[in-house]
């Protein structure tokens, strides 16, 4: 059933309102309160802050605690837009441009893409070298980087990838450590330290995801619920599924592939013969359309 823009907006408001009305946050348990204090204590001791946001909702996934803390200079804070493979390429480029205009260093990351993580590590190391040339204490042999972000933006996955690739690049031996990774928000409850580079030594602190006790913006609430920053139990799986399908129906990608699929249905099937050169059997005959319909092949 098609979803109108007005009904989609209404559904988003209902989901956001249901989340925002959870007094005391609902999601803000004792472990999150303790993590908030622990992060505040360690933040003045780190050299660089990596604020990890969800590339699909870079505004709604802002780390609220940074607003209430002594602001880091732009040279000591990098905005990491994770899950860029799930975001709209066009909108993602617009966000990168926007943050550049705000003099906020940013980098798009897919934590599960080794080449991309390797490029990000090089970017981070170059950033560290520039700091050491300017106001950073070059006599120090160790640089500490802290990953900050709301739940389920991929901080632990990024920390693990940086640790693995950094150790391989430095040809270091020894057992790899692993931060806990889960599709459910709130799994990381402690602060872990992982080495990600040498010369100088760079350590990354993986921290628990933190949300404010209350979120009053219903639009932000609905987006956080949809992307998994807030558990489904606070909203309901059926409502979230309807909201997701409604957004999907309005997306440019969906319209493009829907049109492509309709065109493919009307194309005749042709028989292509793929001869087995060794036996001459007909087992190599395959049926396929004139053009591939699986978008992964295009």
CSV table of C-alpha atoms in Angstrom, one decimal:
chain,number,residue,atom,x,y,z
A,1,UNK,CA,0.0,0.0,0.0
A,2,UNK,CA,1.4,3.4,-1.0
A,3,UNK,CA,2.2,5.8,1.7
A,4,UNK,CA,1.4,9.5,1.3
A,5,UNK,CA,3.8,12.2,2.6
A,6,UNK,CA,1.3,13.4,5.1
A,7,UNK,CA,0.7,9.9,6.5
A,8,UNK,CA,4.5,9.3,6.7
A,9,UNK,CA,4.9,12.6,8.5
A,10,UNK,CA,2.1,11.7,10.9
A,11,UNK,CA,3.7,8.2,11.6
A,12,UNK,CA,7.1,9.8,12.2
A,13,UNK,CA,5.5,12.2,14.7
A,14,UNK,CA,3.7,9.4,16.5
A,15,UNK,CA,7.0,7.3,16.8
A,16,UNK,CA,8.9,10.4,17.9
A,17,UNK,CA,6.3,11.3,20.5
A,18,UNK,CA,6.2,7.8,21.9
A,19,UNK,CA,10.0,7.9,22.4
A,20,UNK,CA,10.2,11.5,23.8
A,21,UNK,CA,7.5,10.8,26.4
A,22,UNK,CA,9.6,8.1,28.0
A,23,UNK,CA,10.3,10.0,31.2
A,24,UNK,CA,13.9,9.6,32.5
A,25,UNK,CA,14.7,8.5,29.0
A,26,UNK,CA,13.8,4.9,29.5
A,27,UNK,CA,17.1,4.1,27.7
A,28,UNK,CA,19.2,6.1,30.2
A,29,UNK,CA,20.0,3.4,32.8
A,30,UNK,CA,22.7,3.5,35.6
A,31,UNK,CA,25.4,2.2,33.2
A,32,UNK,CA,24.8,5.2,30.9
A,33,UNK,CA,24.9,7.6,33.8
A,34,UNK,CA,28.2,6.1,35.0
A,35,UNK,CA,29.7,6.2,31.5
A,36,UNK,CA,28.8,9.8,31.2
A,37,UNK,CA,30.8,10.6,34.3
A,38,UNK,CA,33.7,8.4,33.2
A,39,UNK,CA,33.9,10.1,29.8
A,40,UNK,CA,33.8,13.6,31.3
A,41,UNK,CA,36.7,12.7,33.6
A,42,UNK,CA,38.8,11.3,30.7
A,43,UNK,CA,38.0,13.9,28.1
A,44,UNK,CA,40.5,16.5,29.3
A,45,UNK,CA,43.3,13.9,29.2
A,46,UNK,CA,42.9,12.9,25.5
A,47,UNK,CA,44.6,14.5,22.5
A,48,UNK,CA,42.0,14.1,19.8
A,49,UNK,CA,38.2,13.5,19.9
A,50,UNK,CA,36.6,11.4,17.2
A,51,UNK,CA,32.9,12.1,17.3
A,52,UNK,CA,31.2,9.2,15.4
A,53,UNK,CA,27.8,9.9,13.9
A,54,UNK,CA,25.5,7.9,11.7
A,55,UNK,CA,26.0,9.1,8.1
A,56,UNK,CA,22.3,8.6,7.4
A,57,UNK,CA,21.3,11.1,10.2
A,58,UNK,CA,24.4,13.2,10.9
A,59,UNK,CA,22.4,16.0,12.6
A,60,UNK,CA,20.2,13.8,14.7
A,61,UNK,CA,23.1,11.5,15.8
A,62,UNK,CA,25.1,14.4,17.3
A,63,UNK,CA,26.8,13.6,20.6
A,64,UNK,CA,25.0,15.8,23.0
A,65,UNK,CA,27.6,15.6,25.9
A,66,UNK,CA,30.1,17.6,23.8
A,67,UNK,CA,27.9,20.6,24.0
A,68,UNK,CA,28.2,20.7,27.7
A,69,UNK,CA,31.9,20.1,27.8
A,70,UNK,CA,34.8,22.5,27.3
A,71,UNK,CA,34.9,22.8,23.5
A,72,UNK,CA,37.8,21.2,21.7
A,73,UNK,CA,39.5,23.3,19.0
A,74,UNK,CA,38.7,22.3,15.5
A,75,UNK,CA,42.2,20.8,15.1
A,76,UNK,CA,41.5,18.4,18.0
A,77,UNK,CA,38.1,17.2,17.0
A,78,UNK,CA,37.3,15.1,13.9
A,79,UNK,CA,33.7,14.3,12.8
A,80,UNK,CA,33.5,10.7,11.6
A,81,UNK,CA,30.4,9.9,9.5
A,82,UNK,CA,30.2,6.1,9.9
A,83,UNK,CA,27.9,3.7,7.9
A,84,UNK,CA,28.4,5.8,4.8
A,85,UNK,CA,27.6,2.8,2.7
A,86,UNK,CA,24.0,3.0,4.0
A,87,UNK,CA,23.6,6.7,3.3
A,88,UNK,CA,22.4,8.4,0.2
A,89,UNK,CA,25.6,9.2,-1.8
A,90,UNK,CA,24.1,12.6,-2.9
A,91,UNK,CA,23.1,13.6,0.6
A,92,UNK,CA,26.3,12.3,2.0
A,93,UNK,CA,28.4,14.6,-0.2
A,94,UNK,CA,26.2,17.5,0.7
A,95,UNK,CA,26.8,16.9,4.4
A,96,UNK,CA,30.6,16.6,3.9
A,97,UNK,CA,30.5,19.9,2.1
A,98,UNK,CA,28.5,21.5,4.9
A,99,UNK,CA,30.9,20.4,7.6
A,100,UNK,CA,33.9,21.6,5.6
A,101,UNK,CA,32.2,25.0,5.3
A,102,UNK,CA,31.8,25.0,9.1
A,103,UNK,CA,35.6,24.4,9.5
A,104,UNK,CA,34.9,21.0,11.0
A,105,UNK,CA,37.2,18.3,9.8
A,106,UNK,CA,35.2,15.3,8.7
A,107,UNK,CA,35.7,11.9,7.1
A,108,UNK,CA,33.3,9.3,5.8
A,109,UNK,CA,33.8,5.7,7.0
A,110,UNK,CA,32.5,2.2,6.4
A,111,UNK,CA,33.9,0.3,9.3
A,112,UNK,CA,33.7,-3.0,7.5
A,113,UNK,CA,35.7,-1.8,4.4
A,114,UNK,CA,39.4,-2.4,5.1
A,115,UNK,CA,40.6,0.0,2.3
A,116,UNK,CA,38.3,2.7,3.6
A,117,UNK,CA,39.5,2.3,7.2
A,118,UNK,CA,43.1,2.2,6.0
A,119,UNK,CA,42.6,5.6,4.3
A,120,UNK,CA,41.0,7.0,7.5
A,121,UNK,CA,43.9,5.8,9.6
A,122,UNK,CA,46.3,7.5,7.2
A,123,UNK,CA,44.2,10.7,7.5
A,124,UNK,CA,44.3,10.4,11.3
A,125,UNK,CA,48.0,9.9,11.4
A,126,UNK,CA,48.6,12.9,9.1
A,127,UNK,CA,46.3,14.9,11.5
A,128,UNK,CA,48.5,13.8,14.4
A,129,UNK,CA,51.7,14.8,12.6
A,130,UNK,CA,50.3,18.3,11.9
A,131,UNK,CA,49.4,18.7,15.6
A,132,UNK,CA,52.9,17.7,16.7
A,133,UNK,CA,54.3,20.4,14.4
A,134,UNK,CA,52.1,23.1,15.9
A,135,UNK,CA,50.8,23.2,19.4
A,136,UNK,CA,51.0,19.6,20.4
A,137,UNK,CA,53.8,18.3,22.8
A,138,UNK,CA,56.1,16.6,20.3
A,139,UNK,CA,58.1,15.2,23.1
A,140,UNK,CA,55.3,12.8,24.0
A,141,UNK,CA,55.6,9.3,22.4
A,142,UNK,CA,51.9,8.5,22.8
A,143,UNK,CA,48.8,10.1,21.4
A,144,UNK,CA,45.3,9.2,22.8
A,145,UNK,CA,42.2,9.4,20.7
A,146,UNK,CA,38.7,9.0,22.2
A,147,UNK,CA,35.8,7.7,20.2
A,148,UNK,CA,32.5,9.4,21.3
A,149,UNK,CA,29.0,8.9,20.0
A,150,UNK,CA,25.5,7.9,20.7
A,151,UNK,CA,24.6,4.1,20.8
A,152,UNK,CA,24.8,2.0,17.7
A,153,UNK,CA,26.7,4.3,15.4
A,154,UNK,CA,29.5,1.8,15.0
A,155,UNK,CA,32.2,3.0,17.4
A,156,UNK,CA,33.3,-0.5,18.5
A,157,UNK,CA,33.4,-1.8,15.0
A,158,UNK,CA,35.5,1.1,13.9
A,159,UNK,CA,37.8,0.7,16.9
A,160,UNK,CA,38.3,-3.0,16.1
A,161,UNK,CA,39.0,-2.3,12.4
A,162,UNK,CA,41.5,0.5,13.3
A,163,UNK,CA,43.2,-1.8,15.8
A,164,UNK,CA,43.5,-4.7,13.3
A,165,UNK,CA,44.7,-2.7,10.4
A,166,UNK,CA,47.1,-0.5,12.5
A,167,UNK,CA,48.8,-3.6,13.9
A,168,UNK,CA,49.2,-5.2,10.5
A,169,UNK,CA,50.6,-2.0,9.0
A,170,UNK,CA,53.1,-1.7,11.9
A,171,UNK,CA,54.0,-5.4,11.6
A,172,UNK,CA,53.3,-5.9,15.3
A,173,UNK,CA,52.8,-9.3,16.8
A,174,UNK,CA,50.6,-10.5,19.6
A,175,UNK,CA,47.0,-11.3,20.2
A,176,UNK,CA,44.4,-8.9,18.8
A,177,UNK,CA,42.0,-7.3,21.3
A,178,UNK,CA,38.3,-6.9,20.4
A,179,UNK,CA,35.8,-4.4,21.6
A,180,UNK,CA,32.2,-5.8,21.9
A,181,UNK,CA,30.2,-5.3,18.8
A,182,UNK,CA,26.4,-5.8,18.7
A,183,UNK,CA,23.5,-4.6,16.6
A,184,UNK,CA,21.7,-3.8,19.8
A,185,UNK,CA,22.4,-0.4,21.5
A,186,UNK,CA,24.0,-0.3,24.9
A,187,UNK,CA,26.3,-3.3,24.6
A,188,UNK,CA,29.5,-1.4,25.3
A,189,UNK,CA,29.5,-0.6,29.0
A,190,UNK,CA,33.2,0.0,29.7
A,191,UNK,CA,36.0,2.1,28.2
A,192,UNK,CA,38.5,0.0,26.2
A,193,UNK,CA,42.0,1.0,25.0
A,194,UNK,CA,43.3,-0.3,21.7
A,195,UNK,CA,46.5,0.5,19.9
A,196,UNK,CA,46.0,1.5,16.3
A,197,UNK,CA,49.4,2.9,15.2
A,198,UNK,CA,53.1,3.2,16.0
A,199,UNK,CA,55.7,6.0,15.6
A,200,UNK,CA,54.1,7.7,17.3
A,201,UNK,CA,52.0,5.3,19.3
A,202,UNK,CA,48.3,6.0,18.9
A,203,UNK,CA,45.8,4.5,21.2
A,204,UNK,CA,42.0,4.7,20.7
A,205,UNK,CA,39.6,4.7,23.6
A,206,UNK,CA,36.3,3.0,22.7
A,207,UNK,CA,33.5,4.4,24.9
A,208,UNK,CA,29.9,3.4,25.6
A,209,UNK,CA,27.2,5.1,23.5
A,210,UNK,CA,25.5,8.0,25.4
A,211,UNK,CA,22.1,9.6,24.9
A,212,UNK,CA,20.7,12.5,27.0
A,213,UNK,CA,18.2,11.5,29.6
A,214,UNK,CA,15.4,13.2,27.6
A,215,UNK,CA,15.0,14.1,24.0
A,216,UNK,CA,12.3,16.7,23.2
A,217,UNK,CA,12.6,16.9,19.4
A,218,UNK,CA,10.2,14.2,18.2
A,219,UNK,CA,11.8,14.2,14.7
A,220,UNK,CA,15.1,13.4,16.2
A,221,UNK,CA,13.5,10.7,18.3
A,222,UNK,CA,11.9,8.9,15.3
A,223,UNK,CA,15.2,8.9,13.4
A,224,UNK,CA,17.1,7.5,16.4
A,225,UNK,CA,14.6,4.8,16.8
A,226,UNK,CA,14.6,3.9,13.1
A,227,UNK,CA,18.4,3.6,12.9
A,228,UNK,CA,18.7,1.5,16.1
A,229,UNK,CA,20.2,4.1,18.5
A,230,UNK,CA,17.1,3.5,20.6
A,231,UNK,CA,15.8,0.0,21.1
A,232,UNK,CA,12.7,-1.2,19.3
A,233,UNK,CA,11.0,-2.0,22.6
A,234,UNK,CA,10.4,1.7,23.2
A,235,UNK,CA,8.4,2.1,20.0
A,236,UNK,CA,7.3,-1.2,18.4
A,237,UNK,CA,8.6,-3.2,15.5
A,238,UNK,CA,5.4,-2.8,13.4
A,239,UNK,CA,5.4,1.0,13.5
A,240,UNK,CA,9.1,1.2,12.7
A,241,UNK,CA,8.7,-1.2,9.7
A,242,UNK,CA,5.9,1.0,8.4
A,243,UNK,CA,8.0,4.1,8.8
A,244,UNK,CA,11.0,2.5,7.1
A,245,UNK,CA,8.9,1.3,4.1
A,246,UNK,CA,7.3,4.7,3.8
A,247,UNK,CA,10.7,6.4,3.6
A,248,UNK,CA,11.9,3.7,1.1
A,249,UNK,CA,8.9,4.4,-1.2
A,250,UNK,CA,9.9,8.0,-1.4
A,251,UNK,CA,13.6,7.5,-2.0
A,252,UNK,CA,15.1,8.2,-5.4
A,253,UNK,CA,16.9,4.8,-5.4
A,254,UNK,CA,13.6,3.0,-4.9
A,255,UNK,CA,12.0,4.9,-7.8
A,256,UNK,CA,15.0,4.2,-10.0
A,257,UNK,CA,15.0,0.5,-9.4
A,258,UNK,CA,11.2,0.2,-9.5
A,259,UNK,CA,11.2,1.7,-13.0
A,260,UNK,CA,14.1,-0.5,-14.0
A,261,UNK,CA,12.3,-3.7,-12.8
A,262,UNK,CA,9.1,-2.8,-14.7
A,263,UNK,CA,11.2,-2.4,-17.9
A,264,UNK,CA,12.9,-5.8,-17.3
A,265,UNK,CA,9.6,-7.6,-16.9
A,266,UNK,CA,8.6,-6.5,-20.4
A,267,UNK,CA,11.8,-7.8,-22.0
A,268,UNK,CA,11.8,-11.2,-23.6
A,269,UNK,CA,14.0,-14.0,-22.3
A,270,UNK,CA,16.8,-15.2,-24.6
A,271,UNK,CA,18.7,-18.4,-24.4
A,272,UNK,CA,22.5,-18.1,-24.1
A,273,UNK,CA,24.6,-21.1,-24.8
A,274,UNK,CA,27.7,-21.5,-22.6
A,275,UNK,CA,29.5,-24.5,-24.1
A,276,UNK,CA,31.6,-26.8,-21.9
A,277,UNK,CA,34.8,-26.9,-23.9
A,278,UNK,CA,36.0,-30.1,-22.3
A,279,UNK,CA,32.9,-32.3,-22.7
A,280,UNK,CA,30.7,-30.5,-25.2
A,281,UNK,CA,27.7,-31.1,-22.9
A,282,UNK,CA,24.7,-28.8,-22.7
A,283,UNK,CA,25.0,-28.3,-19.0
A,284,UNK,CA,26.4,-24.9,-19.7
A,285,UNK,CA,23.2,-23.6,-21.1
A,286,UNK,CA,21.7,-20.9,-18.9
A,287,UNK,CA,18.6,-18.8,-19.1
A,288,UNK,CA,19.1,-15.1,-18.6
A,289,UNK,CA,17.5,-11.8,-19.5
A,290,UNK,CA,19.0,-9.6,-22.2
A,291,UNK,CA,20.1,-7.3,-19.4
A,292,UNK,CA,20.9,-8.3,-15.8
A,293,UNK,CA,18.2,-7.4,-13.3
A,294,UNK,CA,20.3,-8.0,-10.2
A,295,UNK,CA,21.5,-4.5,-9.3
A,296,UNK,CA,24.7,-5.9,-7.8
A,297,UNK,CA,25.8,-6.8,-11.3
A,298,UNK,CA,25.2,-3.4,-12.8
